[in-house]
mmCIF file of C-alpha atoms in Angstrom:
data_model
loop_
_atom_site.group_PDB
_atom_site.id
_atom_site.type_symbol
_atom_site.label_atom_id
_atom_site.label_comp_id
_atom_site.label_asym_id
_atom_site.label_seq_id
_atom_site.Cartn_x
_atom_site.Cartn_y
_atom_site.Cartn_z
ATOM 1 C CA MET A 5 0.114 0.187 0.193
ATOM 2 C CA THR A 6 1.237 3.197 -0.990
ATOM 3 C CA SER A 7 0.943 6.161 1.043
ATOM 4 C CA VAL A 8 1.708 10.363 1.449
ATOM 5 C CA PHE A 9 3.304 9.155 4.870
ATOM 6 C CA ASN A 10 5.689 6.392 3.772
ATOM 7 C CA ARG A 11 8.607 8.911 4.797
ATOM 8 C CA LYS A 12 9.285 7.645 8.215
ATOM 9 C CA SER A 13 10.642 10.076 10.291
ATOM 10 C CA ASP A 14 13.953 9.370 12.850
ATOM 11 C CA TYR A 15 11.151 10.104 15.281
ATOM 12 C CA ILE A 16 9.169 7.068 14.254
ATOM 13 C CA LYS A 17 12.063 4.891 13.405
ATOM 14 C CA SER A 18 13.803 5.617 16.702
ATOM 15 C CA LEU A 19 10.821 3.684 18.638
ATOM 16 C CA SER A 20 10.706 0.098 20.351
ATOM 17 C CA GLY A 21 8.369 -2.223 18.714
ATOM 18 C CA GLU A 22 7.064 -2.315 22.803
ATOM 19 C CA GLU A 23 6.321 1.756 22.078
ATOM 20 C CA ILE A 24 4.583 1.234 18.685
ATOM 21 C CA ASN A 25 2.790 -1.601 19.977
ATOM 22 C CA SER A 26 1.640 0.802 22.980
ATOM 23 C CA LEU A 27 0.956 3.810 20.795
ATOM 24 C CA GLN A 28 -1.363 1.474 18.233
ATOM 25 C CA LYS A 29 -3.473 0.229 21.328
ATOM 26 C CA ASP A 30 -4.259 3.823 22.201
ATOM 27 C CA PHE A 31 -4.756 4.635 18.641
ATOM 28 C CA GLU A 32 -7.322 1.722 18.301
ATOM 29 C CA GLU A 33 -9.139 2.375 21.528
ATOM 30 C CA ALA A 34 -9.984 6.274 20.529
ATOM 31 C CA CYS A 35 -10.971 5.214 17.249
ATOM 32 C CA PHE A 36 -12.682 1.694 17.894
ATOM 33 C CA CYS A 37 -16.296 3.416 18.220
ATOM 34 C CA MET A 38 -15.498 5.120 14.582
ATOM 35 C CA PRO A 39 -17.496 4.349 11.753
ATOM 36 C CA GLY A 40 -15.772 3.030 9.388
ATOM 37 C CA PHE A 41 -12.702 2.217 11.676
ATOM 38 C CA ASN A 42 -11.254 -1.476 10.840
ATOM 39 C CA SER A 43 -8.893 -2.925 12.886
ATOM 40 C CA ASP A 44 -7.887 -5.802 10.668
ATOM 41 C CA LYS A 45 -3.992 -6.069 9.646
ATOM 42 C CA ASN A 46 -1.964 -7.311 6.551
ATOM 43 C CA GLU A 47 1.284 -8.905 7.565
ATOM 44 C CA LEU A 48 3.388 -6.172 7.111
ATOM 45 C CA GLY A 49 0.927 -4.834 10.205
ATOM 46 C CA ASP A 50 -0.319 -2.154 8.160
ATOM 47 C CA TYR A 51 -4.068 -1.338 8.715
ATOM 48 C CA LYS A 52 -5.858 -3.244 5.833
ATOM 49 C CA ASP A 53 -8.102 -0.511 5.174
ATOM 50 C CA GLY A 54 -6.447 2.743 3.462
ATOM 51 C CA GLY A 55 -8.404 5.326 6.037
ATOM 52 C CA THR A 56 -7.579 3.712 9.288
ATOM 53 C CA GLN A 57 -4.286 3.486 7.609
ATOM 54 C CA ALA A 58 -3.695 6.636 6.728
ATOM 55 C CA ALA A 59 -5.392 7.866 10.077
ATOM 56 C CA TRP A 60 -3.066 5.704 12.099
ATOM 57 C CA GLU A 61 0.372 7.532 10.284
ATOM 58 C CA GLY A 62 -1.461 11.209 11.633
ATOM 59 C CA TYR A 63 -1.629 9.803 14.645
ATOM 60 C CA LEU A 64 1.530 8.886 15.116
ATOM 61 C CA PHE A 65 3.138 12.171 13.409
ATOM 62 C CA SER A 66 1.005 13.681 15.831
ATOM 63 C CA GLU A 67 2.845 12.214 18.605
ATOM 64 C CA GLU A 68 5.937 12.711 17.219
ATOM 65 C CA TRP A 69 5.320 16.653 16.798
ATOM 66 C CA ASN A 70 3.748 16.587 20.640
ATOM 67 C CA LYS A 71 6.654 14.758 22.209
ATOM 68 C CA GLN A 72 8.982 17.233 19.960
ATOM 69 C CA GLY A 73 6.864 20.376 21.211
ATOM 70 C CA ARG A 74 6.899 21.267 17.315
ATOM 71 C CA TYR A 75 3.296 22.661 17.557
ATOM 72 C CA GLN A 76 2.062 25.959 17.177
ATOM 73 C CA LYS A 77 0.983 27.013 20.988
ATOM 74 C CA THR A 78 -2.032 29.115 20.827
ATOM 75 C CA SER A 79 -3.922 30.943 23.547
ATOM 76 C CA LEU A 80 -7.673 32.386 23.497
ATOM 77 C CA PRO A 81 -8.221 36.179 24.755
ATOM 78 C CA GLU A 82 -9.781 36.930 27.765
ATOM 79 C CA CYS A 83 -12.992 37.949 27.643
ATOM 80 C CA PRO A 84 -13.403 41.382 28.440
ATOM 81 C CA GLU A 85 -15.512 42.727 31.137
ATOM 82 C CA PRO A 86 -18.780 43.892 29.833
ATOM 83 C CA LEU A 87 -19.787 47.566 29.711
ATOM 84 C CA ASP A 88 -23.565 48.731 30.001
ATOM 85 C CA GLY A 89 -25.951 48.151 27.603
ATOM 86 C CA TRP A 90 -26.403 45.839 24.409
ATOM 87 C CA CYS A 91 -24.476 45.854 21.390
ATOM 88 C CA ASP A 92 -25.631 47.721 18.077
ATOM 89 C CA CYS A 93 -22.471 46.318 15.623
ATOM 90 C CA GLY A 94 -25.266 45.310 13.547
ATOM 91 C CA LYS A 95 -24.657 41.472 12.997
ATOM 92 C CA CYS A 96 -21.617 41.053 14.404
ATOM 93 C CA LYS A 97 -19.673 37.894 14.783
ATOM 94 C CA ALA A 98 -17.088 38.882 16.998
ATOM 95 C CA MET A 99 -18.542 37.768 20.507
ATOM 96 C CA GLN A 100 -17.361 35.582 23.402
ATOM 97 C CA LEU A 101 -19.124 34.110 26.466
ATOM 98 C CA HIS A 102 -17.996 35.818 29.543
ATOM 99 C CA LYS A 103 -17.545 32.450 31.653
ATOM 100 C CA THR A 104 -18.337 33.979 34.836
ATOM 101 C CA LYS A 105 -21.389 36.396 34.451
ATOM 102 C CA ASN A 106 -22.632 33.641 31.838
ATOM 103 C CA ILE A 107 -23.774 36.292 28.960
ATOM 104 C CA TYR A 108 -22.054 36.648 25.569
ATOM 105 C CA VAL A 109 -19.754 40.172 24.959
ATOM 106 C CA CYS A 110 -19.414 41.666 21.743
ATOM 107 C CA LEU A 111 -15.363 41.860 21.248
ATOM 108 C CA VAL A 112 -15.774 45.256 19.231
ATOM 109 C CA CYS A 113 -17.757 47.090 21.552
ATOM 110 C CA HIS A 114 -17.629 45.344 24.916
ATOM 111 C CA LYS A 115 -21.339 45.550 25.325
ATOM 112 C CA GLN A 116 -23.848 42.843 25.837
ATOM 113 C CA THR A 117 -24.894 40.611 22.697
ATOM 114 C CA GLU A 118 -26.946 37.373 21.466
ATOM 115 C CA PRO A 119 -25.507 34.437 20.916
ATOM 116 C CA PHE A 120 -26.083 33.721 16.989
ATOM 117 C CA LEU A 121 -26.689 29.948 15.288
ATOM 118 C CA PRO A 122 -25.878 29.356 11.649
ATOM 119 C CA VAL A 123 -29.048 28.909 9.334
ATOM 120 C CA ASP A 124 -27.863 26.130 8.183
ATOM 121 C CA PHE A 125 -24.405 23.845 8.023
ATOM 122 C CA ASN A 126 -23.991 25.039 3.929
ATOM 123 C CA SER A 127 -24.093 28.621 5.368
ATOM 124 C CA ASN A 128 -22.129 31.341 6.454
ATOM 125 C CA ASP A 129 -25.562 33.199 7.307
ATOM 126 C CA TRP A 130 -25.830 33.747 10.980
ATOM 127 C CA LEU A 131 -29.554 34.455 13.226
ATOM 128 C CA PRO A 132 -29.957 35.125 16.841
ATOM 129 C CA TYR A 133 -31.283 32.507 19.263
ATOM 130 C CA ASP A 134 -35.124 31.846 19.203
ATOM 131 C CA ASP A 135 -36.048 32.279 22.956
ATOM 132 C CA ASP A 136 -39.671 30.641 22.748
#
């Protein structure tokens, strides 16, 4: 089976059989209930299902990146303290939940705003929640 991930990194080559088996066990436990997951393997130890094999190789590379700290560390901004009044920015999508006050705050004007819902999964249009 040919794959985009045929190149094995030094990290993956440096893993012992026991470490790979441990990672594979963790991978199979995490993916067991996912639709389309097939744990059958061929004589080389690769998964017979191409999607499962690609997911396994991606899992190995993500483990490598986590161990070596090669991922980009990000942090979310703190939600500002809300000002009095309601947001009038008009369909503003820059909002964040203020966890202690349990309200949404507009990140533009820092006033309370309504959370928005997508119209459908294929649209970028947003509508406010209905309080029925």
